[in-house]
Short mmCIF file of C-alpha atoms in Angstrom, two decimals:
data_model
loop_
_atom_site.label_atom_id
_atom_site.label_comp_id
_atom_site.label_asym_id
_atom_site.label_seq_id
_atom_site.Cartn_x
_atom_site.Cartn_y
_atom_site.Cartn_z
CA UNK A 30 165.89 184.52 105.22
CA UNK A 31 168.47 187.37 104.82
CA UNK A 32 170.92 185.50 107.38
CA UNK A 33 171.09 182.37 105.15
CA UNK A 34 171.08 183.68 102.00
CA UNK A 35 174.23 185.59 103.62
CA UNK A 36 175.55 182.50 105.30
CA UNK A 37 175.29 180.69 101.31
CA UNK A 38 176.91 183.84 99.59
CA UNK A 39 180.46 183.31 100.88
CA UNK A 40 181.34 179.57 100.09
CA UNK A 41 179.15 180.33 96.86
CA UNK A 42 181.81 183.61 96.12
CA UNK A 43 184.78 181.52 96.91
CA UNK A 44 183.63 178.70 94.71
CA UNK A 45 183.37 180.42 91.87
CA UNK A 46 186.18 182.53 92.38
CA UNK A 47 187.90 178.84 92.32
CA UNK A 48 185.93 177.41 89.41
CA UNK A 49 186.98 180.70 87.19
CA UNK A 50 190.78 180.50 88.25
CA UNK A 51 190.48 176.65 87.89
CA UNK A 52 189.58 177.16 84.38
CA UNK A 53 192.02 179.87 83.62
CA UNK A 54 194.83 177.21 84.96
CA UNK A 55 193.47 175.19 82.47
CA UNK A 56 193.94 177.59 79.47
CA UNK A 57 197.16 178.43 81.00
CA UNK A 58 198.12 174.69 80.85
CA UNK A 59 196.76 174.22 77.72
CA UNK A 60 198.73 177.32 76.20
CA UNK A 61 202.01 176.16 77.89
CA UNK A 62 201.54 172.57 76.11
CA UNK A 63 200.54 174.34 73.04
CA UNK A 64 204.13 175.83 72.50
CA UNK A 65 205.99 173.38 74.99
CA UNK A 66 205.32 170.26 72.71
CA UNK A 67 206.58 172.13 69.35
CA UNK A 68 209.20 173.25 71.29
CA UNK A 69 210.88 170.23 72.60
CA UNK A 70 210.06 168.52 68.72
CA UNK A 71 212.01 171.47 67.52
CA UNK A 72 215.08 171.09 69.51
CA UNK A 73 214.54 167.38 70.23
CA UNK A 74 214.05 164.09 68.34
CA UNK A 75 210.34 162.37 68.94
CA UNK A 76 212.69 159.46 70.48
CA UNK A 77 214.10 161.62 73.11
CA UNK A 78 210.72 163.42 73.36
CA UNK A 79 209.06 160.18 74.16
CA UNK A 80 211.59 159.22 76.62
CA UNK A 81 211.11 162.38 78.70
CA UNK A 82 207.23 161.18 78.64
CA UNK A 83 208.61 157.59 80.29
CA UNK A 84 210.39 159.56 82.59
CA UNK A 85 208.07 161.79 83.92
CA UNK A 86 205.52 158.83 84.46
CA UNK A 87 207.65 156.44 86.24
CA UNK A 88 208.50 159.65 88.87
CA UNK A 89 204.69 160.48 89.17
CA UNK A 90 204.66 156.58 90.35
CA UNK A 91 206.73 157.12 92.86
CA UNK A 92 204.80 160.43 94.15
CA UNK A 93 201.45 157.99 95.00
CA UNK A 94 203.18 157.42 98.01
CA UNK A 95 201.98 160.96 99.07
CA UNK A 96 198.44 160.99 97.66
CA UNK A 97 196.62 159.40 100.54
CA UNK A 98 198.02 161.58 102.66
CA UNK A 99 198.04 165.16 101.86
CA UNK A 100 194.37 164.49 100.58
CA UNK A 101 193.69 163.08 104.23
CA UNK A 102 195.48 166.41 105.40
CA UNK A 103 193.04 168.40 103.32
CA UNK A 104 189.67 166.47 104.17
CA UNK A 105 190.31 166.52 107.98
CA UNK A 106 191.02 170.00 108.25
CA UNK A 107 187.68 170.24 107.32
CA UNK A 108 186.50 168.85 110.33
CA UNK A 109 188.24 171.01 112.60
CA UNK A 110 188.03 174.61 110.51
CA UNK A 111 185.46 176.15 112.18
CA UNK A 112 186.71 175.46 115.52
CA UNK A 113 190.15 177.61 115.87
CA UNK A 114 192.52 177.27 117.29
CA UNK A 115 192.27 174.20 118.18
CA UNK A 116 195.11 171.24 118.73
CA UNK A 117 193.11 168.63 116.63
CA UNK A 118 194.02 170.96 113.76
CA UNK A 119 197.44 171.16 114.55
CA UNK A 120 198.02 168.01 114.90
CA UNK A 121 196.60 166.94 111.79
CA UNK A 122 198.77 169.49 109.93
CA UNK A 123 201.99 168.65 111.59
CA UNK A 124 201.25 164.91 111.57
CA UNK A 125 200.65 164.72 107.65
CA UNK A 126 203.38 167.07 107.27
CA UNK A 127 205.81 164.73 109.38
CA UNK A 128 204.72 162.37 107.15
CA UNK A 129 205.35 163.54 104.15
CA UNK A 130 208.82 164.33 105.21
CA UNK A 131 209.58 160.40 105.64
CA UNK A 132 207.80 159.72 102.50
CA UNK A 133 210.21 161.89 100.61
CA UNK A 134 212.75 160.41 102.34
CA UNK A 135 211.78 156.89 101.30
CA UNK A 136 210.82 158.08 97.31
CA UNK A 137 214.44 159.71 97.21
CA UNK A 138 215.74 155.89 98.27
CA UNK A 139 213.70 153.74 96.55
CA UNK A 140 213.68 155.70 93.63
CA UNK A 141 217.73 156.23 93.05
CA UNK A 142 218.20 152.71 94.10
CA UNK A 143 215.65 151.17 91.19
CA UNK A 144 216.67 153.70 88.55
CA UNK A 145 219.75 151.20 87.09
CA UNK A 146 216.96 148.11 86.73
CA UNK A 147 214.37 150.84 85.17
CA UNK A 148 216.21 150.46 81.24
CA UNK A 149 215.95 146.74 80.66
CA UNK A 150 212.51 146.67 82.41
CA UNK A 151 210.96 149.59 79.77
CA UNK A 152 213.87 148.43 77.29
CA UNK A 153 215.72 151.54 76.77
CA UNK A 154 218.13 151.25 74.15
CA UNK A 155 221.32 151.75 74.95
CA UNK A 156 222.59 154.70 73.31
CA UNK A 157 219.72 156.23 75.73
CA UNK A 158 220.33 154.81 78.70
CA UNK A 159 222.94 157.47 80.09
CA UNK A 160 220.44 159.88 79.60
CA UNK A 161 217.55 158.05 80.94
CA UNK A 162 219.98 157.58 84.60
CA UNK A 163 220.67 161.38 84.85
CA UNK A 164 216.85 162.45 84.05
CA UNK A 165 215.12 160.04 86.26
CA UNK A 166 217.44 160.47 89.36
CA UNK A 167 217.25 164.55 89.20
CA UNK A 168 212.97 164.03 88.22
CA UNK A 169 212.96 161.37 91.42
CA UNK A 170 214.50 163.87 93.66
CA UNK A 171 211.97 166.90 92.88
CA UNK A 172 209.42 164.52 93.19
CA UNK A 173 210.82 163.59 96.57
CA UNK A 174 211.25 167.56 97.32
CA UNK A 175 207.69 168.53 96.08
CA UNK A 176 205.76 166.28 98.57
CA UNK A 177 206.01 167.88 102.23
CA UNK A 178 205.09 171.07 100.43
CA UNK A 179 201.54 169.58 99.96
CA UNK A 180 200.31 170.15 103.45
CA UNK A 181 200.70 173.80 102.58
CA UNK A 182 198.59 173.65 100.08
CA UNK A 183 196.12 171.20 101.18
CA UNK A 184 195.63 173.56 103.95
CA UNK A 185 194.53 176.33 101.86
CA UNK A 186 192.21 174.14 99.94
CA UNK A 187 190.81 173.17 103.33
CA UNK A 188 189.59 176.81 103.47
CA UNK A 189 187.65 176.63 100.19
CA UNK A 190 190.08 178.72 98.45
CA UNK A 191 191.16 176.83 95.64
CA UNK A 192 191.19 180.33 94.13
CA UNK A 193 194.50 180.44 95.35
CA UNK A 194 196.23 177.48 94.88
CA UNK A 195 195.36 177.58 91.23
CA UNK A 196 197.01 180.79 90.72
CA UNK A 197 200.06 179.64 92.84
CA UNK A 198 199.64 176.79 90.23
CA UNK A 199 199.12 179.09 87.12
CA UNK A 200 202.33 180.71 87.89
CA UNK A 201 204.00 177.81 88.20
CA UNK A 202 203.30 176.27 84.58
CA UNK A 203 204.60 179.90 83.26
CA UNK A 204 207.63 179.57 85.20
CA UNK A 205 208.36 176.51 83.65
CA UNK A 206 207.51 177.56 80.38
CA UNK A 207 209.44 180.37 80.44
CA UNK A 208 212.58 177.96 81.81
CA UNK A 209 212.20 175.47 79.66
CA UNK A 210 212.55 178.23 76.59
CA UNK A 211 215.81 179.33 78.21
CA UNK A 212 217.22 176.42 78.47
CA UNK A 213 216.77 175.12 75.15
CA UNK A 214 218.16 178.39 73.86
CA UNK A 215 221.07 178.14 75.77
CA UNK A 216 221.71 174.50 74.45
CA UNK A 217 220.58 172.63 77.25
CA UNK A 218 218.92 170.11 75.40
CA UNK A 219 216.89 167.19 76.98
CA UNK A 220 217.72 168.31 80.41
CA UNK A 221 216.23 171.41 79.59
CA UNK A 222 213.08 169.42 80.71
CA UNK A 223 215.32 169.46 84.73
CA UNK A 224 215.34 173.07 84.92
CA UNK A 225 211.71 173.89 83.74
CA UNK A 226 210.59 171.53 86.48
CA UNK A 227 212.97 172.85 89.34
CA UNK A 228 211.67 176.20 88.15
CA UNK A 229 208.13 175.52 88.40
CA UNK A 230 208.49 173.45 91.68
CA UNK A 231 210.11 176.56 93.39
CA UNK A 232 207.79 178.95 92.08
CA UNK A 233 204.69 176.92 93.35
CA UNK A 234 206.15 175.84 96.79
CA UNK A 235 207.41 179.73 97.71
CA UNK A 236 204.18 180.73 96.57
CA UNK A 237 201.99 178.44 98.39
CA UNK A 238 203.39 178.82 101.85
CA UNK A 239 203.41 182.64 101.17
CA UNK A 240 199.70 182.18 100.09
CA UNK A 241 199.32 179.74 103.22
CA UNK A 242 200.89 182.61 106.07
CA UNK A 243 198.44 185.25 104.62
CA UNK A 244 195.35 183.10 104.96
CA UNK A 245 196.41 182.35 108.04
CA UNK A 246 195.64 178.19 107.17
CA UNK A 247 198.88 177.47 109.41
CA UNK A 248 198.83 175.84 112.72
CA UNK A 249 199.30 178.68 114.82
CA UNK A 250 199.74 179.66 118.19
CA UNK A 251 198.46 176.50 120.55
CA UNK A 252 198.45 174.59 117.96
CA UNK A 253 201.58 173.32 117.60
CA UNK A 254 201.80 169.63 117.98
CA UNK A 255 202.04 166.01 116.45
CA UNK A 256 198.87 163.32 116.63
CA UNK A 257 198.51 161.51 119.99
CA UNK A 258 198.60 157.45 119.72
CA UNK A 259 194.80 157.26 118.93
CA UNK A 260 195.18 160.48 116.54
CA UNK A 261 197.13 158.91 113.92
CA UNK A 262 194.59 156.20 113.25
CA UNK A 263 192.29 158.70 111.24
CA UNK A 264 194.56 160.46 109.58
CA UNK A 265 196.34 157.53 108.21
CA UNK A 266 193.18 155.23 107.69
CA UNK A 267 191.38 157.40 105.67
CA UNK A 268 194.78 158.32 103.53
CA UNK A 269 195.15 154.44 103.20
CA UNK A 270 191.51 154.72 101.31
CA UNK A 271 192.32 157.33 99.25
CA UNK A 272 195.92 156.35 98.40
CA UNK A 273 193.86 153.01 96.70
CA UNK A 274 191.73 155.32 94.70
CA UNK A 275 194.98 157.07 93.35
CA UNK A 276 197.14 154.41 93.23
CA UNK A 277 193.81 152.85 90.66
CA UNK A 278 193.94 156.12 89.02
CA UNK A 279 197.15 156.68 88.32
CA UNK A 280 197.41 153.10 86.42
CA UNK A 281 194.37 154.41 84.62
CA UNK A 282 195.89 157.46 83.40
CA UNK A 283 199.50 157.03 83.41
CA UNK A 284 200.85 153.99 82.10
CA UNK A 285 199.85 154.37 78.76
CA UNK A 286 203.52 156.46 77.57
CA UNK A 287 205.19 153.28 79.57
CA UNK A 288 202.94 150.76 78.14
CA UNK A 289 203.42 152.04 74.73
CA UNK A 290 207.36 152.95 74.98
CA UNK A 291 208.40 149.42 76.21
CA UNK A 292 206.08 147.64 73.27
CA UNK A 293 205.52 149.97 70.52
CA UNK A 294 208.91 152.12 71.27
CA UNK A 295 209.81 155.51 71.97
CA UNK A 296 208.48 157.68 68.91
CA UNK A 297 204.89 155.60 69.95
CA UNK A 298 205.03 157.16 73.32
CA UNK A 299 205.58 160.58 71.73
CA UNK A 300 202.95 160.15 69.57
CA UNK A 301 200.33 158.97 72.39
CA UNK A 302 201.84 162.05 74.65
CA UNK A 303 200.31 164.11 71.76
CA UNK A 304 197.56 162.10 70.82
CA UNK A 305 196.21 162.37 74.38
CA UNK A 306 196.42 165.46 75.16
CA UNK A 307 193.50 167.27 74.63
CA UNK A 308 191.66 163.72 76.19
CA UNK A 309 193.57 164.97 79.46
CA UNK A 310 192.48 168.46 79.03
CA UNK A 311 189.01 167.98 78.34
CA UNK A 312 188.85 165.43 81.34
CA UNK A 313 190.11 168.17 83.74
CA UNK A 314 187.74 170.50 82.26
CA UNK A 315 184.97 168.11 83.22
CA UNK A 316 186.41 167.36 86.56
CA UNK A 317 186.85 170.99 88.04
CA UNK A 318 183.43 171.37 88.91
CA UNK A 319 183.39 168.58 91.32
CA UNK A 320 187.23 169.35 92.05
CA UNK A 321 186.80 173.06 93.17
CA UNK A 322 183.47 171.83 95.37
CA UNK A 323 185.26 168.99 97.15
CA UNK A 324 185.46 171.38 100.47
CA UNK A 325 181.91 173.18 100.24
CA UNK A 326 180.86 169.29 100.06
CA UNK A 327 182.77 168.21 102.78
CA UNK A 328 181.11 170.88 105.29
CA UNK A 329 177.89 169.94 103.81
CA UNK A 330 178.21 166.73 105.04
CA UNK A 331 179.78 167.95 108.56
CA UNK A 332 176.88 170.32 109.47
CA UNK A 333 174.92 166.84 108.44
CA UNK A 334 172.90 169.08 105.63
CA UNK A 335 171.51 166.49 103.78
CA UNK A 336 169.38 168.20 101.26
CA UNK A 337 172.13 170.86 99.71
CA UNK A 338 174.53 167.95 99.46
CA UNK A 339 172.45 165.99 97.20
CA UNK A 340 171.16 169.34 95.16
CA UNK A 341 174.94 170.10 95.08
CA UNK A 342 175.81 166.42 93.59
CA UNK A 343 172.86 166.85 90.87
CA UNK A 344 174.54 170.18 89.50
CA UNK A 345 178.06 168.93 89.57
CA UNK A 346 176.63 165.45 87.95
CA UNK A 347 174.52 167.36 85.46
CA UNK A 348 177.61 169.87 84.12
CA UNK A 349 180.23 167.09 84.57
CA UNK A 350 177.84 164.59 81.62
CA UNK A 351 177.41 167.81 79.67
CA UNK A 352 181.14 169.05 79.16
CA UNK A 353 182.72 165.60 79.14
CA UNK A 354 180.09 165.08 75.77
CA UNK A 355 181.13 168.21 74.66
CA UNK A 356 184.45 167.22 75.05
CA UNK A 357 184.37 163.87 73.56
CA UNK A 358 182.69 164.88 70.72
CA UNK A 359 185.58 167.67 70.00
CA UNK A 360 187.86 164.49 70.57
CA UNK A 361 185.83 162.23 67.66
CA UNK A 362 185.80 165.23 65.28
CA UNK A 363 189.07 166.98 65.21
CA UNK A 364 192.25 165.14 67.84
CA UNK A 365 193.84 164.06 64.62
CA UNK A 366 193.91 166.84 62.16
CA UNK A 367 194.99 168.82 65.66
CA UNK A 368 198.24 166.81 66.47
CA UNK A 369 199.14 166.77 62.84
CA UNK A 370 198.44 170.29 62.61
CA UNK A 371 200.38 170.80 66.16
CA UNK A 372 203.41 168.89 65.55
CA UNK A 373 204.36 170.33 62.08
CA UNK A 374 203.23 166.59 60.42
CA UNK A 375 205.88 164.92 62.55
CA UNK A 376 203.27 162.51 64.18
CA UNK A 377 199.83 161.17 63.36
CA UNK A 378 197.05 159.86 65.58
CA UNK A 379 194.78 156.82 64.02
CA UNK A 380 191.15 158.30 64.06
CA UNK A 381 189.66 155.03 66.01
CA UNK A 382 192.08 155.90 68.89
CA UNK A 383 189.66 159.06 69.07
CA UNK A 384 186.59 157.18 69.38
CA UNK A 385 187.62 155.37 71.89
CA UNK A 386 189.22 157.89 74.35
CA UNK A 387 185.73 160.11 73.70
CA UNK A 388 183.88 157.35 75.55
CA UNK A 389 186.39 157.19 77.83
CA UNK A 390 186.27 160.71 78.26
CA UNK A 391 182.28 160.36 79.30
CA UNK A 392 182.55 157.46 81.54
CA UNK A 393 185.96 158.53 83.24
CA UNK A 394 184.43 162.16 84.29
CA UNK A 395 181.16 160.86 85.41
CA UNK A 396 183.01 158.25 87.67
CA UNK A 397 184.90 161.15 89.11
CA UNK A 398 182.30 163.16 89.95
CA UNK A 399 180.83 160.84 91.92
CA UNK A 400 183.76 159.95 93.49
CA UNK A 401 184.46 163.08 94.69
CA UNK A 402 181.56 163.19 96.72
CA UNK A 403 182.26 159.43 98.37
CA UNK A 404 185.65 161.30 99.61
CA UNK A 405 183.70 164.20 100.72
CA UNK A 406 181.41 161.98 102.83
CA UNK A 407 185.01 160.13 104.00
CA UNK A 408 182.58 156.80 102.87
CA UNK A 409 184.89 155.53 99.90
CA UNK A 410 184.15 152.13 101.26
CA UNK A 411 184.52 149.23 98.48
CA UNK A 412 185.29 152.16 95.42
CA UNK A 413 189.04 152.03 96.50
CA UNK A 414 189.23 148.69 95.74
CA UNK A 415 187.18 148.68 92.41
CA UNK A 416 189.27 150.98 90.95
CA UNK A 417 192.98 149.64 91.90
CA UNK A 418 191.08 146.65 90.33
CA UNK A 419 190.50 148.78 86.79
CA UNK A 420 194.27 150.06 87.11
CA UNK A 421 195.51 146.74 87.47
CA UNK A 422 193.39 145.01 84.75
CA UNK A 423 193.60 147.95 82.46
CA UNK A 424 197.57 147.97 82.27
CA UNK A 425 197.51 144.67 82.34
CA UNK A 426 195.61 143.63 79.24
CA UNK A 427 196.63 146.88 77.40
CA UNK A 428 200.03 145.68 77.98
CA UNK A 429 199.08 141.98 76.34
CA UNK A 430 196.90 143.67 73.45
CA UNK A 431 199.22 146.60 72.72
CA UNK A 432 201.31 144.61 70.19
CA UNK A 433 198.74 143.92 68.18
CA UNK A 434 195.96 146.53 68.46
CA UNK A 435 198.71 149.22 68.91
CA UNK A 436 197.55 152.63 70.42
CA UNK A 437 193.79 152.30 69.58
CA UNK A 438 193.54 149.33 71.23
CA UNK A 439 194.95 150.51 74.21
CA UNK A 440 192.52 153.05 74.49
CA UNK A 441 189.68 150.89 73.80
CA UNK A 442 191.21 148.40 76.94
CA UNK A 443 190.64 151.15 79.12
CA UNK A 444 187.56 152.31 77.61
CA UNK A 445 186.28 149.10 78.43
CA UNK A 446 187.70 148.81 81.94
CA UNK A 447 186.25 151.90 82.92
CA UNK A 448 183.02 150.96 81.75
CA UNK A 449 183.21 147.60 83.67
CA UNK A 450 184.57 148.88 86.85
CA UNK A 451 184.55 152.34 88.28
CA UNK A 452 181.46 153.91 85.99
CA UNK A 453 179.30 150.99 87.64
CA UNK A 454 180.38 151.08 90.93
CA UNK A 455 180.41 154.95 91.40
CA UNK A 456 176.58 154.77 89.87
CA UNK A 457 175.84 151.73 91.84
CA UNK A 458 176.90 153.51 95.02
CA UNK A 459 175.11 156.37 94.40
CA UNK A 460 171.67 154.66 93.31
CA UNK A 461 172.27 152.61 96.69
CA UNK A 462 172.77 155.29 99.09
CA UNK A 463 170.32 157.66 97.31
CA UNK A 464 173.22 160.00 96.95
CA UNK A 465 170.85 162.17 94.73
CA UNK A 466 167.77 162.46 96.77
CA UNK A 467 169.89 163.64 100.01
CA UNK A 468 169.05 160.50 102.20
CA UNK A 469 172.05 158.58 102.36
CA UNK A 470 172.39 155.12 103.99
CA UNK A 471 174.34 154.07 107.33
#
């Protein structure tokens, strides 16, 4: 009895060591939004504001590319952990990571090649359009930069120490904080937004490989080499699943400033940028339960221990429900008087638009939460199409609608598709492997 409640102690020690930290990136983030949104409004118009927004979505586009991957890296570490040093392990590292490399490679191309058809597609005016070139080639390029630096990381999260990453990741958002104050000061203007980000991307990559050599989460000696024929089918199948879930996501939750800014116009997509903020924060709040447990999961389901994995998924279900209605009903009582309040009167949020991203709020976190323990199981099966289905309907119709129903009815599209695609799915999955009760089907 003393043996396992010693063998539960550890992962239970590093988990919440990682919930706490996660939470404390949160504030962090939060804080750094908190003055970096007043900030930029005080040294910026809301035009050029909002087009920093545009920019800054259409470069996290062109980072999907990696998702699949790194997230593969992380997950089939997992499988090999406990069994150092060992050449699987290696070669998953250095595979991913070889990957990654090419992928940057290709984001850097495709990116600077697409970037002179990008202003009459979003309909950039042209006073703008100068600007918009020179912010989304240097914003493509870090992008491009910031991806082989992911194995490192995902390699630490593979040891359960999230802990880690998320102060790696704390230090980062204060890094580009603190450069993004500088450079205003010193008259940088809009590209003052360029050398917060190189900041914070330097600060976060030294970090994590420093982080990575003292937890020893490195291939090391014996270890070093690349994926034999059969070794890349894995590694790349299972980031071809994911990469659908993210690829769905990421229409979910970031084509609104695009949608908005090419219907609605720029000071719209500073105004949603605002508007949505504490939606986003509230959502990762929710989320970093099941977030933070991904690995402890993920050996659950390698030792084939049935019964903690489902008690785990009831916990992370139950909290998850509770904070995102928490959340949402922060969201219905107070996100407008808060961005009026935040932004000095210089932009309003219409109070239905609240409504509407609360229930998203609710269904969007309980959807995750399940998800994360499909990916933990490596059984994403049919989810990774149902919800690059939602991304694709979602930004499609709020693209037809926004014209006419303006922000609100944007959220309320995606409200909707949420509702009609990944929240049933994820519970339809679960009720039909009996996720909850431990005893999951072939």
């Amino acid at each position: 009895m003393v043996v396992e409640r010693d063998r539960l102690a550890e992962p239970m020690k590093f988990y919440l060591r990682s919930l706490s930290t996660g939470y404390g990136m949160l504030v962090i983030g939060a804080g750094c939004s908190l003055v970096s949104v007043p900030l930029a409004l005080h040294y910026l118009s809301a035009e050029k504001f909002g087009l920093w927004t545009v920019v800054l979505q259409i470069a996290g586009y062109f980072a999907l590319i990696d998702t699949g991957v790194s997230s593969s890296v992380g997950r089939l570490l997992i499988d090999h952990r406990k069994v150092r040093p060992s050449r699987e392990y290696g070669a998953i590292f250095w595979g991913g990571f070889v990957v990654l490399c090419a992928m940057a490679v290709v984001v850097a191309a495709v990116g600077l090649c697409l970037v002179p058809f990008l202003p009459d597609v979003l309909r950039i005016n042209a006073a703008m359009r100068p600007t918009f070139a020179v912010l989304a080639c240097v914003q493509i390029i870090t992008t491009a930069l910031s991806l082989p630096v992911r194995a490192v990381g995902q390699s630490v999260l593979s040891a359960s120490r999230y802990d880690l990453i998320h102060l790696c990741l704390s230090a980062s958002l204060l890094a580009n904080l603190a450069a993004l104050w500088v450079a205003f000061l010193l008259g940088a203007g809009i590209y003052a937004f360029v050398w917060a980000g190189a900041a914070g991307l330097a600060i976060s990559g030294v970090l994590q490989v420093l982080v990575a050599v003292n937890q020893r989460t490195l291939p090391g000696r014996g270890e070093h080499c690349l994926p034999t024929r059969g070794g890349w089918r894995p590694l790349l199948g299972f980031a071809r699943d994911v990469v659908f879930l993210q690829i769905g996501s990421t229409l979910v939750f970031s084509t609104q400033s695009v949608i908005v800014g090419s219907t609605l116009g720029l000071t719209a997509a500073a105004t949603w940028a605002a508007g949505s903020k504490l939606f986003t924060l509230f959502l990762q709040v929710a989320g970093k339960v099941s977030e933070v447990a991904g690995p402890q999961m993920a050996e659950m389901h390698v030792t084939d221990d049935r019964a903690r994995l489902a008690a785990t998924l009831r916990k992370i279900l139950g909290f998850t429900v509770l904070t995102a209605g928490a959340g949402a009903i922060l969201l219905v009582a107070g996100n407008s008087i808060f961005v009026t309040v935040w932004t000095g009167g210089k932009i309003s949020w219409p109070y239905a638009a609240s409504i509407f991203l609360a229930v998203w709020l609710v269904l969007s976190a309980t959807a995750n939460a399940l998800t994360a323990h499909s990916v933990a199981r490596k059984r994403i099966t049919r989810l990774r199409y149902v919800f690059l289905l939602e991304g694709i309907v979602g930004t499609a119709v709020a693209w037809w609608i926004a014209p006419v129903g303006g922000i609100a009815g944007i959220a309320a599209v995606f409200a909707c598709t949420c509702l009609c695609f990944s929240f049933r799915a994820t519970v339809w999955h679960a009720v039909r492997t009996n996720a909850l009760a431990g005893a999951h089907a072939a």
